[in-house]
Tab-separated table of C-alpha atoms in Angstrom:
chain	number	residue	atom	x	y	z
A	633	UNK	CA	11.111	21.986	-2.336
A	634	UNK	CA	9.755	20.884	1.083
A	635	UNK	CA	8.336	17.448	2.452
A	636	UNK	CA	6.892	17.041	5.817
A	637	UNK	CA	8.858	15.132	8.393
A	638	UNK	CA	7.886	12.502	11.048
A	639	UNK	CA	6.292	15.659	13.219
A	640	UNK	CA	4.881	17.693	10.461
A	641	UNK	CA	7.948	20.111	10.360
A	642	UNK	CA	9.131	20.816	7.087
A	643	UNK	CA	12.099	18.673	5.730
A	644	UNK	CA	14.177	19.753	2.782
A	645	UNK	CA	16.396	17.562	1.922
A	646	UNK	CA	19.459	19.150	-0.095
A	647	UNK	CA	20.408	18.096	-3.744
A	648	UNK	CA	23.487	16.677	-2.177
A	649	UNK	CA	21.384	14.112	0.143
A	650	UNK	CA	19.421	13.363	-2.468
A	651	UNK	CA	22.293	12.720	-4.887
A	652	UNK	CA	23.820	10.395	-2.574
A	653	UNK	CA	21.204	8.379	-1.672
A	654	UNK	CA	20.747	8.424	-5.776
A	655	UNK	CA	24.299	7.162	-6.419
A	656	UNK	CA	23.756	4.393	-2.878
A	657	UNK	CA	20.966	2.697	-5.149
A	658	UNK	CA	22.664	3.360	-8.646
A	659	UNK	CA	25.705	1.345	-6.876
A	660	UNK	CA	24.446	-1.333	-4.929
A	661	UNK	CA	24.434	-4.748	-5.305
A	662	UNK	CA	20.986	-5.184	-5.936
A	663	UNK	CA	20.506	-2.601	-8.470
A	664	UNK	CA	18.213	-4.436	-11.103
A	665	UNK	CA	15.748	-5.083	-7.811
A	666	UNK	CA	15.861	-1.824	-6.312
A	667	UNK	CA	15.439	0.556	-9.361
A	668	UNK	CA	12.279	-2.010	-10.023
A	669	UNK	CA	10.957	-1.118	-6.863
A	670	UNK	CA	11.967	2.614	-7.439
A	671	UNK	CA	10.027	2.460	-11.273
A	672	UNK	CA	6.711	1.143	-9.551
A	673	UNK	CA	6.225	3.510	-6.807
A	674	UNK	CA	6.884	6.804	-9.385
A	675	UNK	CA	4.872	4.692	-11.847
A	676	UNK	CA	2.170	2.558	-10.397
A	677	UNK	CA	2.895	-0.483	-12.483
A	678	UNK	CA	5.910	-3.137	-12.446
A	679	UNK	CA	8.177	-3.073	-15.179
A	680	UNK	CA	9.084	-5.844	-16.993
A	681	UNK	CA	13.405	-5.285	-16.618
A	682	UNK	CA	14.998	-2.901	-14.629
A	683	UNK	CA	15.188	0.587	-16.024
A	684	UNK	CA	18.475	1.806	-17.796
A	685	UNK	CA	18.916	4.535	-15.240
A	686	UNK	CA	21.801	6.657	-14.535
A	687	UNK	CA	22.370	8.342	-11.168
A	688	UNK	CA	20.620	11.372	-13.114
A	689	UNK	CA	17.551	9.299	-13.557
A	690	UNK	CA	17.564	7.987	-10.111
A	691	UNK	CA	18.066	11.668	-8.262
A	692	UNK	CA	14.685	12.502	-10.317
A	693	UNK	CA	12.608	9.843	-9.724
A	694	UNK	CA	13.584	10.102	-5.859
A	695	UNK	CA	12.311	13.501	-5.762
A	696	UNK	CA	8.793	13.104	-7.182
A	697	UNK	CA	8.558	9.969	-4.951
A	698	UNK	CA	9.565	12.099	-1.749
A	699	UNK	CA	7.101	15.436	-3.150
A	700	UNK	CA	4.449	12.833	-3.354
A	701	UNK	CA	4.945	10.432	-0.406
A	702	UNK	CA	5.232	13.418	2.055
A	703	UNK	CA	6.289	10.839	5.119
A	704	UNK	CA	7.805	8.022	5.852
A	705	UNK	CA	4.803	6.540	7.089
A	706	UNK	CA	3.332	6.910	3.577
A	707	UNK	CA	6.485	5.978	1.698
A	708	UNK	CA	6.896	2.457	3.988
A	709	UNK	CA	3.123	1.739	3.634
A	710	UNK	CA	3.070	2.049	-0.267
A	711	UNK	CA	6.129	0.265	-0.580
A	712	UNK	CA	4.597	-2.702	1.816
A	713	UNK	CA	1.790	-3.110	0.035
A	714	UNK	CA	4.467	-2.932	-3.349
A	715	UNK	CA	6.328	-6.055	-2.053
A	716	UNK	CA	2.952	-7.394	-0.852
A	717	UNK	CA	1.550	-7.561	-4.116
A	718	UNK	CA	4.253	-9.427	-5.844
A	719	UNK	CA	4.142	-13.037	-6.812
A	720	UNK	CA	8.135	-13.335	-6.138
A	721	UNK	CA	7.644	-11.051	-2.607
A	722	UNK	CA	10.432	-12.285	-0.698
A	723	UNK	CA	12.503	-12.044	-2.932
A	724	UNK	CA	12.040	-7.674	-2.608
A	725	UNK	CA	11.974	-8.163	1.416
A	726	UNK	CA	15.487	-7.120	1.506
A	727	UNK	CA	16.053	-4.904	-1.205
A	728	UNK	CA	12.955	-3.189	0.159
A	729	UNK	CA	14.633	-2.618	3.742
A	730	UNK	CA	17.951	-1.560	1.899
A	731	UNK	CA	15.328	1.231	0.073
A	732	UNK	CA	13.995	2.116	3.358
A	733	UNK	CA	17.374	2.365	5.188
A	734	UNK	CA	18.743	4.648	2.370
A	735	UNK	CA	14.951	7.078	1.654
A	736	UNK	CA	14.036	7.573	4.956
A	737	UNK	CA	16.891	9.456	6.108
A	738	UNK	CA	15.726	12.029	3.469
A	739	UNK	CA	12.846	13.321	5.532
A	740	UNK	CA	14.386	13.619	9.128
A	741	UNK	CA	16.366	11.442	11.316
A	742	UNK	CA	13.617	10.839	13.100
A	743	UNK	CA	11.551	9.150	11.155
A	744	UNK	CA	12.826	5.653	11.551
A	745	UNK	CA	10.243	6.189	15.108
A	746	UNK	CA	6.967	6.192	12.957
A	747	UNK	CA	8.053	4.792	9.700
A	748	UNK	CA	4.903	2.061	9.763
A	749	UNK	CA	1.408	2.113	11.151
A	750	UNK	CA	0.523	-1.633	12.031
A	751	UNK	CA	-3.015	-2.152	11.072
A	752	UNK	CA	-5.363	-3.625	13.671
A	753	UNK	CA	-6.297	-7.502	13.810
A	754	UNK	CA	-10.138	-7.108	13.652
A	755	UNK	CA	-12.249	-10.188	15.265
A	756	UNK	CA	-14.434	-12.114	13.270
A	757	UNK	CA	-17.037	-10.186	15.015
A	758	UNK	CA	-16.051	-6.966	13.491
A	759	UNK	CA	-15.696	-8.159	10.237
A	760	UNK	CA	-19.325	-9.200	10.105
A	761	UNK	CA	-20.519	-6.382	11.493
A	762	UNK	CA	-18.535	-4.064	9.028
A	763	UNK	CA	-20.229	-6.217	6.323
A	764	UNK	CA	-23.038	-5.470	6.922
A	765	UNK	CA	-22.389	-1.439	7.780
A	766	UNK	CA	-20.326	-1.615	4.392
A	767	UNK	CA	-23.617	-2.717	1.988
A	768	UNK	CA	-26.133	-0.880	3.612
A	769	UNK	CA	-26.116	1.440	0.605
A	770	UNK	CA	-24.789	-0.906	-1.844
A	771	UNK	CA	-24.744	-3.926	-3.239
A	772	UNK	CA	-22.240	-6.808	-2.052
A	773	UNK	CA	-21.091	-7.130	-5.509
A	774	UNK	CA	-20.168	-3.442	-5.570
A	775	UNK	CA	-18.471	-3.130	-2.679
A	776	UNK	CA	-16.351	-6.409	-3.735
A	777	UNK	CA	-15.088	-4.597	-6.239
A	778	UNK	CA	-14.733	-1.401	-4.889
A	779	UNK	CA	-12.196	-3.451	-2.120
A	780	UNK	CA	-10.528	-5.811	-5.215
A	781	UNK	CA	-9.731	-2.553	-6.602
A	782	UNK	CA	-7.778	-1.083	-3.380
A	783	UNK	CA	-5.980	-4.340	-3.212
A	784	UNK	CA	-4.531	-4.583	-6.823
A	785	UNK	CA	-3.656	-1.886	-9.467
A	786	UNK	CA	-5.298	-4.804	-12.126
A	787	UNK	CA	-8.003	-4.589	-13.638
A	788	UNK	CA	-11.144	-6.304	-11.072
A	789	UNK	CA	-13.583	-8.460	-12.688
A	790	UNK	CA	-16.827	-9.783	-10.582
A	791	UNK	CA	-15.884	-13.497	-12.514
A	792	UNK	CA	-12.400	-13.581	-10.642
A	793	UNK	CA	-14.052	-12.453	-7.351
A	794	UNK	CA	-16.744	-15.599	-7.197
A	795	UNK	CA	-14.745	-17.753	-4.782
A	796	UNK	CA	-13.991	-15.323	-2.268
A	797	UNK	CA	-16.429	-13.389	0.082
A	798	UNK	CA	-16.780	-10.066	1.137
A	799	UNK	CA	-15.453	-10.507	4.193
A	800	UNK	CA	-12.537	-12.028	2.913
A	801	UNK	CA	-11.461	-8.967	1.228
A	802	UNK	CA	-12.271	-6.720	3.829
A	803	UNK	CA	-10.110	-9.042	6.170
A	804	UNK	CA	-7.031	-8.558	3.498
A	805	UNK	CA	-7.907	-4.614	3.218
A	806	UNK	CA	-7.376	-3.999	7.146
A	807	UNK	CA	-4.194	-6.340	7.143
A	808	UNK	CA	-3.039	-3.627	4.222
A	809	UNK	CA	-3.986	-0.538	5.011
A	810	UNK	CA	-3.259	0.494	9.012
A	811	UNK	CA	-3.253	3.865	7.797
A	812	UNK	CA	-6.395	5.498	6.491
A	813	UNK	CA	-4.720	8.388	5.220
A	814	UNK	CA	-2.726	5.866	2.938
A	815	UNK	CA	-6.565	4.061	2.494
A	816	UNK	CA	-8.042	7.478	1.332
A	817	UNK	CA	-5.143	8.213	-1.003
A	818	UNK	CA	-5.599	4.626	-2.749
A	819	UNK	CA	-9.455	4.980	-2.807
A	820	UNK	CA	-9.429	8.226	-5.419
A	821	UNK	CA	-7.368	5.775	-7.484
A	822	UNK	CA	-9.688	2.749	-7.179
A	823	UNK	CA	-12.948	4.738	-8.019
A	824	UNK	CA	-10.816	6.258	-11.170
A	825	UNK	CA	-10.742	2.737	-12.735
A	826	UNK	CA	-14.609	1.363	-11.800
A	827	UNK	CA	-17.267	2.237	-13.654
A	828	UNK	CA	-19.285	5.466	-13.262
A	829	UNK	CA	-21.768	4.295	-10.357
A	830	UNK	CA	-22.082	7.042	-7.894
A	831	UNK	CA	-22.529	3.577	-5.590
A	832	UNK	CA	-18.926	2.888	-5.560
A	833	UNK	CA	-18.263	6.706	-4.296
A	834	UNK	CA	-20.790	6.239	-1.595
A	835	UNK	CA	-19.729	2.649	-0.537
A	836	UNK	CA	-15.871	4.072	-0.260
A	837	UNK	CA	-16.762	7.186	1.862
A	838	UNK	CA	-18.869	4.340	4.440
A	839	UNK	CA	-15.971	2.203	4.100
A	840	UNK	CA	-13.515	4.976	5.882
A	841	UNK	CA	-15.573	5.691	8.007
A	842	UNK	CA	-16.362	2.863	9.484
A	843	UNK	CA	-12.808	1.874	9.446
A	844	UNK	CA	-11.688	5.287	10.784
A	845	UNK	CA	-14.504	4.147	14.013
A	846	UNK	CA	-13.189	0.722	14.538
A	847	UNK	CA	-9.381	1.548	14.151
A	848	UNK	CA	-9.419	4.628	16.586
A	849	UNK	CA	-11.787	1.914	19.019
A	850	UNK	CA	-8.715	-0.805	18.898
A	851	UNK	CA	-6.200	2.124	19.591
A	852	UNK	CA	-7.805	3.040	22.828
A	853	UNK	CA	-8.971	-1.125	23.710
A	854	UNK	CA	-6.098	-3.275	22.323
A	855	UNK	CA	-3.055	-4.054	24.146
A	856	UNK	CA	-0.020	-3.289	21.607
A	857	UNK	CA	1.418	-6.894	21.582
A	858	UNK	CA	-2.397	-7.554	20.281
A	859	UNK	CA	-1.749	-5.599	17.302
A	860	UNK	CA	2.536	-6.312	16.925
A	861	UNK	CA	3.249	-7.604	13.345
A	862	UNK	CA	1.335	-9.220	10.362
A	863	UNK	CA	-1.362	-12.111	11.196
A	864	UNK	CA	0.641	-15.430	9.479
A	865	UNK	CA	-0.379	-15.789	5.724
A	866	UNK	CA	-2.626	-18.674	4.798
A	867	UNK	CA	-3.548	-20.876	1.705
A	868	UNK	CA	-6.507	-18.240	0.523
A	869	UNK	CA	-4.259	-15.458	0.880
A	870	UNK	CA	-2.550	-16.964	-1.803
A	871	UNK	CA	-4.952	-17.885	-4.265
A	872	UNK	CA	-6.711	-14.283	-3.881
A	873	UNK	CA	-3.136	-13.034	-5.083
A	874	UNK	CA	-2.840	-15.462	-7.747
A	875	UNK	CA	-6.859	-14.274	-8.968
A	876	UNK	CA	-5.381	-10.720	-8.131
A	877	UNK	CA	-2.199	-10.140	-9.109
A	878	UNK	CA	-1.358	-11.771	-12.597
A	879	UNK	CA	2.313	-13.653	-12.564
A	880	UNK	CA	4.992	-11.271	-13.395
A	881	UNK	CA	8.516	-11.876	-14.075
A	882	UNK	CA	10.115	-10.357	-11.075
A	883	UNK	CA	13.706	-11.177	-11.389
């Protein structure tokens, strides 16, 4: 099978790459943490222990990550916004660096050059205007949780989205996703799990799009130590996670 490197050149990585990196995980130290990690991105949800996997298992589940996270840019964005999600995230920083060090050598050995897109700090300005662009064709409430639902595989509920405004979400969307292929790839999942209101469909197509104008705008206007790194967390960062993203016991 192929995957698509840093370039888009084809990258097929052998069964004997594959089964080492397989048998790096299966052996490391951090094990329990790293074949959590593993059993979320094949799975979409976090497990509640680590997985009795052999090296078999692992070799497996590595390959239908890499066929469906064709880049390394894909595979470190999903895998941010993985560790991002948790209650206990520091504690997968490193484990998630060790997966990274050991997966991205499967594509090319050049993708360590592109293996992140940093997403663009947008002003206070832009935020307000996107807003407004955002409900033009919908309501507020829909487009809340339309953005609740890119932000957390739970289920959204307009009760646990009362204290927050739209803007803060779409503040916490463009500090997640600095890649709108990544964005588009999450929205076909979001609009799965919302109800059947052609609304939502509609508000996520304006949503790219508007993001897609703004992010190519700060490409071309922002100077890259602008745009370096994550803006510093704050308090309501962490109460949207706790309303979010129900305790789990990540051990």
């Amino acid at each position: 099978m192929q995957y698509r490197g840093t370039f888009g050149q084809p990258v097929t990585p052998t069964t004997s790459t594959i089964a080492t990196a397989a048998q790096q995980i299966a052996q490391h130290p951090q094990q329990s943490r790293l074949f959590k990690l593993l059993y979320a991105l094949q799975q979409h949800q976090w497990p509640t222990q680590a997985p009795p996997w052999t090296v078999s298992d692992v070799q497996q589940v590595l390959i239908e990550i890499l066929e469906r996270l064709k880049t390394p840019t894909l595979l470190g964005q999903h895998l941010t916004a993985l560790v991002n999600s948790l209650n206990k995230a520091q504690a997968y920083q490193v484990p998630s660096a060790v997966l990274l060090q050991i997966l991205v050598p499967l594509y090319s050995q050049a993708a360590t050059a592109t293996l992140t897109i940093e997403a663009p700090t947008l002003s206070a300005a832009d935020l307000y205007d996107l807003r407004l662009e955002v409900t033009r064709y919908c309501t507020p409430l829909h487009m809340k949780l339309l953005v609740a639902a890119l932000l957390t595989t739970k289920p959204v509920h307009a009760q646990a989205l009362e204290r927050f405004t739209l803007i803060d979400l779409l503040q916490r969307l463009t500090r997640r996703y600095g890649d709108l292929e990544i964005l588009q790839t999450q929205m076909a999942t979001a609009l799965a799990r919302l109800p059947q209101d052609p609304l939502y469909a509609s508000g996520g197509d304006r949503l790219i799009k508007l993001l897609s104008t703004l992010y190519q705008r700060y490409q071309h206007t922002q100077a890259p130590e602008a745009t370096r790194g994550s803006p510093p967390p704050d308090s309501s960062d962490e109460e949207l996670t706790c309303q979010l993203f129900p305790t789990v016991n990540e051990g």
